[in-house]
Amino acid sequence: MPVTGNGTPVGVIVDGYSVGEHLPPAFRRLGADVVHLRSTPAFLDCVPPPDLRPYLAETVLDAADPGLTAKELAAYGPCGVLPGQETGVPPADMMAELLGVPGNPSATSALRRDKYRMIEALRAAGVPCADQLKSADADEVLAWARTTGYPVVVKPLSSASTDKVSVCRGPGDVRAAVAEVLGSQDIFGRHNAEVLVQSFLDGTEYIVDVVKGPGGGRHVCGVWAYEKTLVGRRPVYDRDVLLDPGAPVVARLVDYLDTVLDALDIRFGAAHAEIMLTATGPVLVEVGARLNGLMDPGHHDSCLDGNQADLLALACVRPREYARAHSGDTLYRKHREAMVVHARTGREGVVEAVDEEALARITALDTVHLAVPRLAPGDRMRPTTDLLSSPLRVFLTGDSQDQLLADHRRIGRLADEVFRLAPN
């Protein structure tokens, strides 16, 4: 096993922002160290910087000479290179390849990052998928939508968290959505020079979390149903509900996902897929080749038989142990009912303070495992139109769905009390 000079295994985390913060503790729990690889010269200013305290060291990707960066990382004898967020996917593929550790082919990284190429790869493989067009011309998009038929979905090519995703029911909606995307930046600071328009997928949306180990063993970590409301032209997520692994829909979704993973060359690591179950069967919305951004390890451990972060660290640090547990394709076990609530608000203004007493009233509810305010003093609150503008995320577990739904309603009444807005 590759190790440092003192015998400790080392994992490399690329862009350990957001959900990537769960990877260093997972490696530490296995007695391993972690090194942070930043893919940009400066930290991205569109997301909070990663906490570097758990890391042994940090290095910055030399875009002009990636081989030099690989040589620097090789001194640690890394056992794996993993993306912390979307921006880390292509450099993680490249570094894993250069270092000779398990990973996904760098030649096909774009299929796992660019939403247009992602769907075209499915089409080429004969996997059911949406019709689509990418363009920088609003008139071309309008002509395509007219031919395809409304509604259609307009979104950026490579963003996340439902950023600027619009369900358009007519030409006016399309023009507004295209104007919003073109020339703007996505949540990772990338310029949106083109827009993606896709046929509308009507049905129930699910998310499937998986980890693939170095021997190809695939474990499904959980399947969740997305419940959402359309606010204007925005699909706003309300809650995610954990399904029983024996539910008939789970087998259909997992069988479909396996064809998607093959088409997108996802051979190793974590992934989460958003899949719409339409009248004709499962159809992919998109895949993230990284941890599910809505995952909290403690929450998943309380309702499932593990979480993506720990399982992924195990695949890197102790691959034989992972292979013994997941030599083929395995499925999660569910211990309790679970739900993730995305609170909504219609308020707008600058947050003056987080009311700890109001937050405590939510955390005191019987089913609440964790409540996470997503705004801090000085942040601007805006009416909820996507996952990014949800001000509060609450993780619930309980013995019955009725318990969870009752507390979901209570959270809806209490959520706005958590944030005090500055006058005017």
PDB file of N, CA, C and O in Angstrom, residues 30-54:
ATOM      1  N   LEU A  30      -9.675   6.271   9.382  1.00  0.00           N
ATOM      2  CA  LEU A  30      -8.975   5.053   8.979  1.00  0.00           C
ATOM      3  C   LEU A  30      -7.480   5.140   9.247  1.00  0.00           C
ATOM      4  O   LEU A  30      -6.708   4.290   8.796  1.00  0.00           O
ATOM      5  N   GLY A  31      -7.062   6.192   9.958  1.00  0.00           N
ATOM      6  CA  GLY A  31      -5.652   6.347  10.290  1.00  0.00           C
ATOM      7  C   GLY A  31      -4.814   6.885   9.151  1.00  0.00           C
ATOM      8  O   GLY A  31      -3.581   6.731   9.153  1.00  0.00           O
ATOM      9  N   ALA A  32      -5.443   7.537   8.182  1.00  0.00           N
ATOM     10  CA  ALA A  32      -4.735   8.066   7.017  1.00  0.00           C
ATOM     11  C   ALA A  32      -4.615   9.584   7.084  1.00  0.00           C
ATOM     12  O   ALA A  32      -5.393  10.258   7.765  1.00  0.00           O
ATOM     13  N   ASP A  33      -3.649  10.122   6.358  1.00  0.00           N
ATOM     14  CA  ASP A  33      -3.483  11.563   6.203  1.00  0.00           C
ATOM     15  C   ASP A  33      -4.107  12.006   4.880  1.00  0.00           C
ATOM     16  O   ASP A  33      -4.404  11.178   3.998  1.00  0.00           O
ATOM     17  N   VAL A  34      -4.265  13.314   4.717  1.00  0.00           N
ATOM     18  CA  VAL A  34      -4.774  13.869   3.461  1.00  0.00           C
ATOM     19  C   VAL A  34      -3.949  15.084   3.056  1.00  0.00           C
ATOM     20  O   VAL A  34      -3.462  15.830   3.906  1.00  0.00           O
ATOM     21  N   VAL A  35      -3.813  15.247   1.742  1.00  0.00           N
ATOM     22  CA  VAL A  35      -3.157  16.404   1.145  1.00  0.00           C
ATOM     23  C   VAL A  35      -4.188  17.098   0.273  1.00  0.00           C
ATOM     24  O   VAL A  35      -4.968  16.434  -0.423  1.00  0.00           O
ATOM     25  N   HIS A  36      -4.207  18.424   0.314  1.00  0.00           N
ATOM     26  CA  HIS A  36      -5.163  19.175  -0.497  1.00  0.00           C
ATOM     27  C   HIS A  36      -4.501  19.644  -1.786  1.00  0.00           C
ATOM     28  O   HIS A  36      -3.397  20.189  -1.767  1.00  0.00           O
ATOM     29  N   LEU A  37      -5.170  19.422  -2.905  1.00  0.00           N
ATOM     30  CA  LEU A  37      -4.727  19.928  -4.200  1.00  0.00           C
ATOM     31  C   LEU A  37      -5.740  20.960  -4.677  1.00  0.00           C
ATOM     32  O   LEU A  37      -6.915  20.645  -4.869  1.00  0.00           O
ATOM     33  N   ARG A  38      -5.258  22.189  -4.839  1.00  0.00           N
ATOM     34  CA  ARG A  38      -6.125  23.268  -5.328  1.00  0.00           C
ATOM     35  C   ARG A  38      -5.969  23.365  -6.835  1.00  0.00           C
ATOM     36  O   ARG A  38      -4.846  23.436  -7.348  1.00  0.00           O
ATOM     37  N   SER A  39      -7.085  23.385  -7.564  1.00  0.00           N
ATOM     38  CA  SER A  39      -7.016  23.366  -9.031  1.00  0.00           C
ATOM     39  C   SER A  39      -6.828  24.749  -9.626  1.00  0.00           C
ATOM     40  O   SER A  39      -6.600  24.871 -10.832  1.00  0.00           O
ATOM     41  N   THR A  40      -6.922  25.794  -8.811  1.00  0.00           N
ATOM     42  CA  THR A  40      -6.804  27.172  -9.295  1.00  0.00           C
ATOM     43  C   THR A  40      -5.735  27.914  -8.492  1.00  0.00           C
ATOM     44  O   THR A  40      -5.513  27.590  -7.318  1.00  0.00           O
ATOM     45  N   PRO A  41      -5.079  28.921  -9.093  1.00  0.00           N
ATOM     46  CA  PRO A  41      -4.032  29.645  -8.357  1.00  0.00           C
ATOM     47  C   PRO A  41      -4.544  30.279  -7.059  1.00  0.00           C
ATOM     48  O   PRO A  41      -3.844  30.286  -6.047  1.00  0.00           O
ATOM     49  N   ALA A  42      -5.760  30.814  -7.095  1.00  0.00           N
ATOM     50  CA  ALA A  42      -6.381  31.395  -5.894  1.00  0.00           C
ATOM     51  C   ALA A  42      -7.618  30.588  -5.545  1.00  0.00           C
ATOM     52  O   ALA A  42      -8.185  29.897  -6.393  1.00  0.00           O
ATOM     53  N   PHE A  43      -8.033  30.666  -4.286  1.00  0.00           N
ATOM     54  CA  PHE A  43      -9.270  29.989  -3.909  1.00  0.00           C
ATOM     55  C   PHE A  43     -10.444  30.591  -4.678  1.00  0.00           C
ATOM     56  O   PHE A  43     -10.474  31.797  -4.954  1.00  0.00           O
ATOM     57  N   LEU A  44     -11.393  29.755  -5.045  1.00  0.00           N
ATOM     58  CA  LEU A  44     -12.604  30.246  -5.700  1.00  0.00           C
ATOM     59  C   LEU A  44     -13.336  31.187  -4.749  1.00  0.00           C
ATOM     60  O   LEU A  44     -13.470  30.899  -3.563  1.00  0.00           O
ATOM     61  N   ASP A  45     -13.818  32.311  -5.270  1.00  0.00           N
ATOM     62  CA  ASP A  45     -14.505  33.265  -4.400  1.00  0.00           C
ATOM     63  C   ASP A  45     -16.020  33.066  -4.408  1.00  0.00           C
ATOM     64  O   ASP A  45     -16.748  33.802  -3.749  1.00  0.00           O
ATOM     65  N   CYS A  46     -16.488  32.044  -5.147  1.00  0.00           N
ATOM     66  CA  CYS A  46     -17.923  31.805  -5.240  1.00  0.00           C
ATOM     67  C   CYS A  46     -18.418  30.832  -4.181  1.00  0.00           C
ATOM     68  O   CYS A  46     -19.631  30.654  -4.013  1.00  0.00           O
ATOM     69  N   VAL A  47     -17.506  30.182  -3.468  1.00  0.00           N
ATOM     70  CA  VAL A  47     -17.870  29.272  -2.376  1.00  0.00           C
ATOM     71  C   VAL A  47     -16.902  29.514  -1.223  1.00  0.00           C
ATOM     72  O   VAL A  47     -15.772  29.969  -1.432  1.00  0.00           O
ATOM     73  N   PRO A  48     -17.307  29.225   0.022  1.00  0.00           N
ATOM     74  CA  PRO A  48     -16.388  29.406   1.142  1.00  0.00           C
ATOM     75  C   PRO A  48     -15.133  28.548   0.957  1.00  0.00           C
ATOM     76  O   PRO A  48     -15.219  27.424   0.460  1.00  0.00           O
ATOM     77  N   PRO A  49     -13.956  29.049   1.341  1.00  0.00           N
ATOM     78  CA  PRO A  49     -12.731  28.273   1.165  1.00  0.00           C
ATOM     79  C   PRO A  49     -12.727  27.034   2.042  1.00  0.00           C
ATOM     80  O   PRO A  49     -13.380  27.004   3.095  1.00  0.00           O
ATOM     81  N   PRO A  50     -12.011  25.993   1.620  1.00  0.00           N
ATOM     82  CA  PRO A  50     -11.952  24.785   2.455  1.00  0.00           C
ATOM     83  C   PRO A  50     -11.145  25.030   3.725  1.00  0.00           C
ATOM     84  O   PRO A  50     -10.248  25.879   3.757  1.00  0.00           O
ATOM     85  N   ASP A  51     -11.480  24.284   4.754  1.00  0.00           N
ATOM     86  CA  ASP A  51     -10.719  24.325   5.996  1.00  0.00           C
ATOM     87  C   ASP A  51      -9.489  23.443   5.802  1.00  0.00           C
ATOM     88  O   ASP A  51      -9.606  22.222   5.675  1.00  0.00           O
ATOM     89  N   LEU A  52      -8.313  24.035   5.791  1.00  0.00           N
ATOM     90  CA  LEU A  52      -7.088  23.285   5.508  1.00  0.00           C
ATOM     91  C   LEU A  52      -6.457  22.682   6.759  1.00  0.00           C
ATOM     92  O   LEU A  52      -5.429  21.992   6.654  1.00  0.00           O
ATOM     93  N   ARG A  53      -7.046  22.917   7.922  1.00  0.00           N
ATOM     94  CA  ARG A  53      -6.433  22.405   9.151  1.00  0.00           C
ATOM     95  C   ARG A  53      -6.312  20.884   9.186  1.00  0.00           C
ATOM     96  O   ARG A  53      -5.327  20.364   9.717  1.00  0.00           O
ATOM     97  N   PRO A  54      -7.264  20.125   8.631  1.00  0.00           N
ATOM     98  CA  PRO A  54      -7.110  18.661   8.694  1.00  0.00           C
ATOM     99  C   PRO A  54      -6.058  18.107   7.728  1.00  0.00           C
ATOM    100  O   PRO A  54      -5.727  16.921   7.797  1.00  0.00           O
TER     101      PRO A  54
END
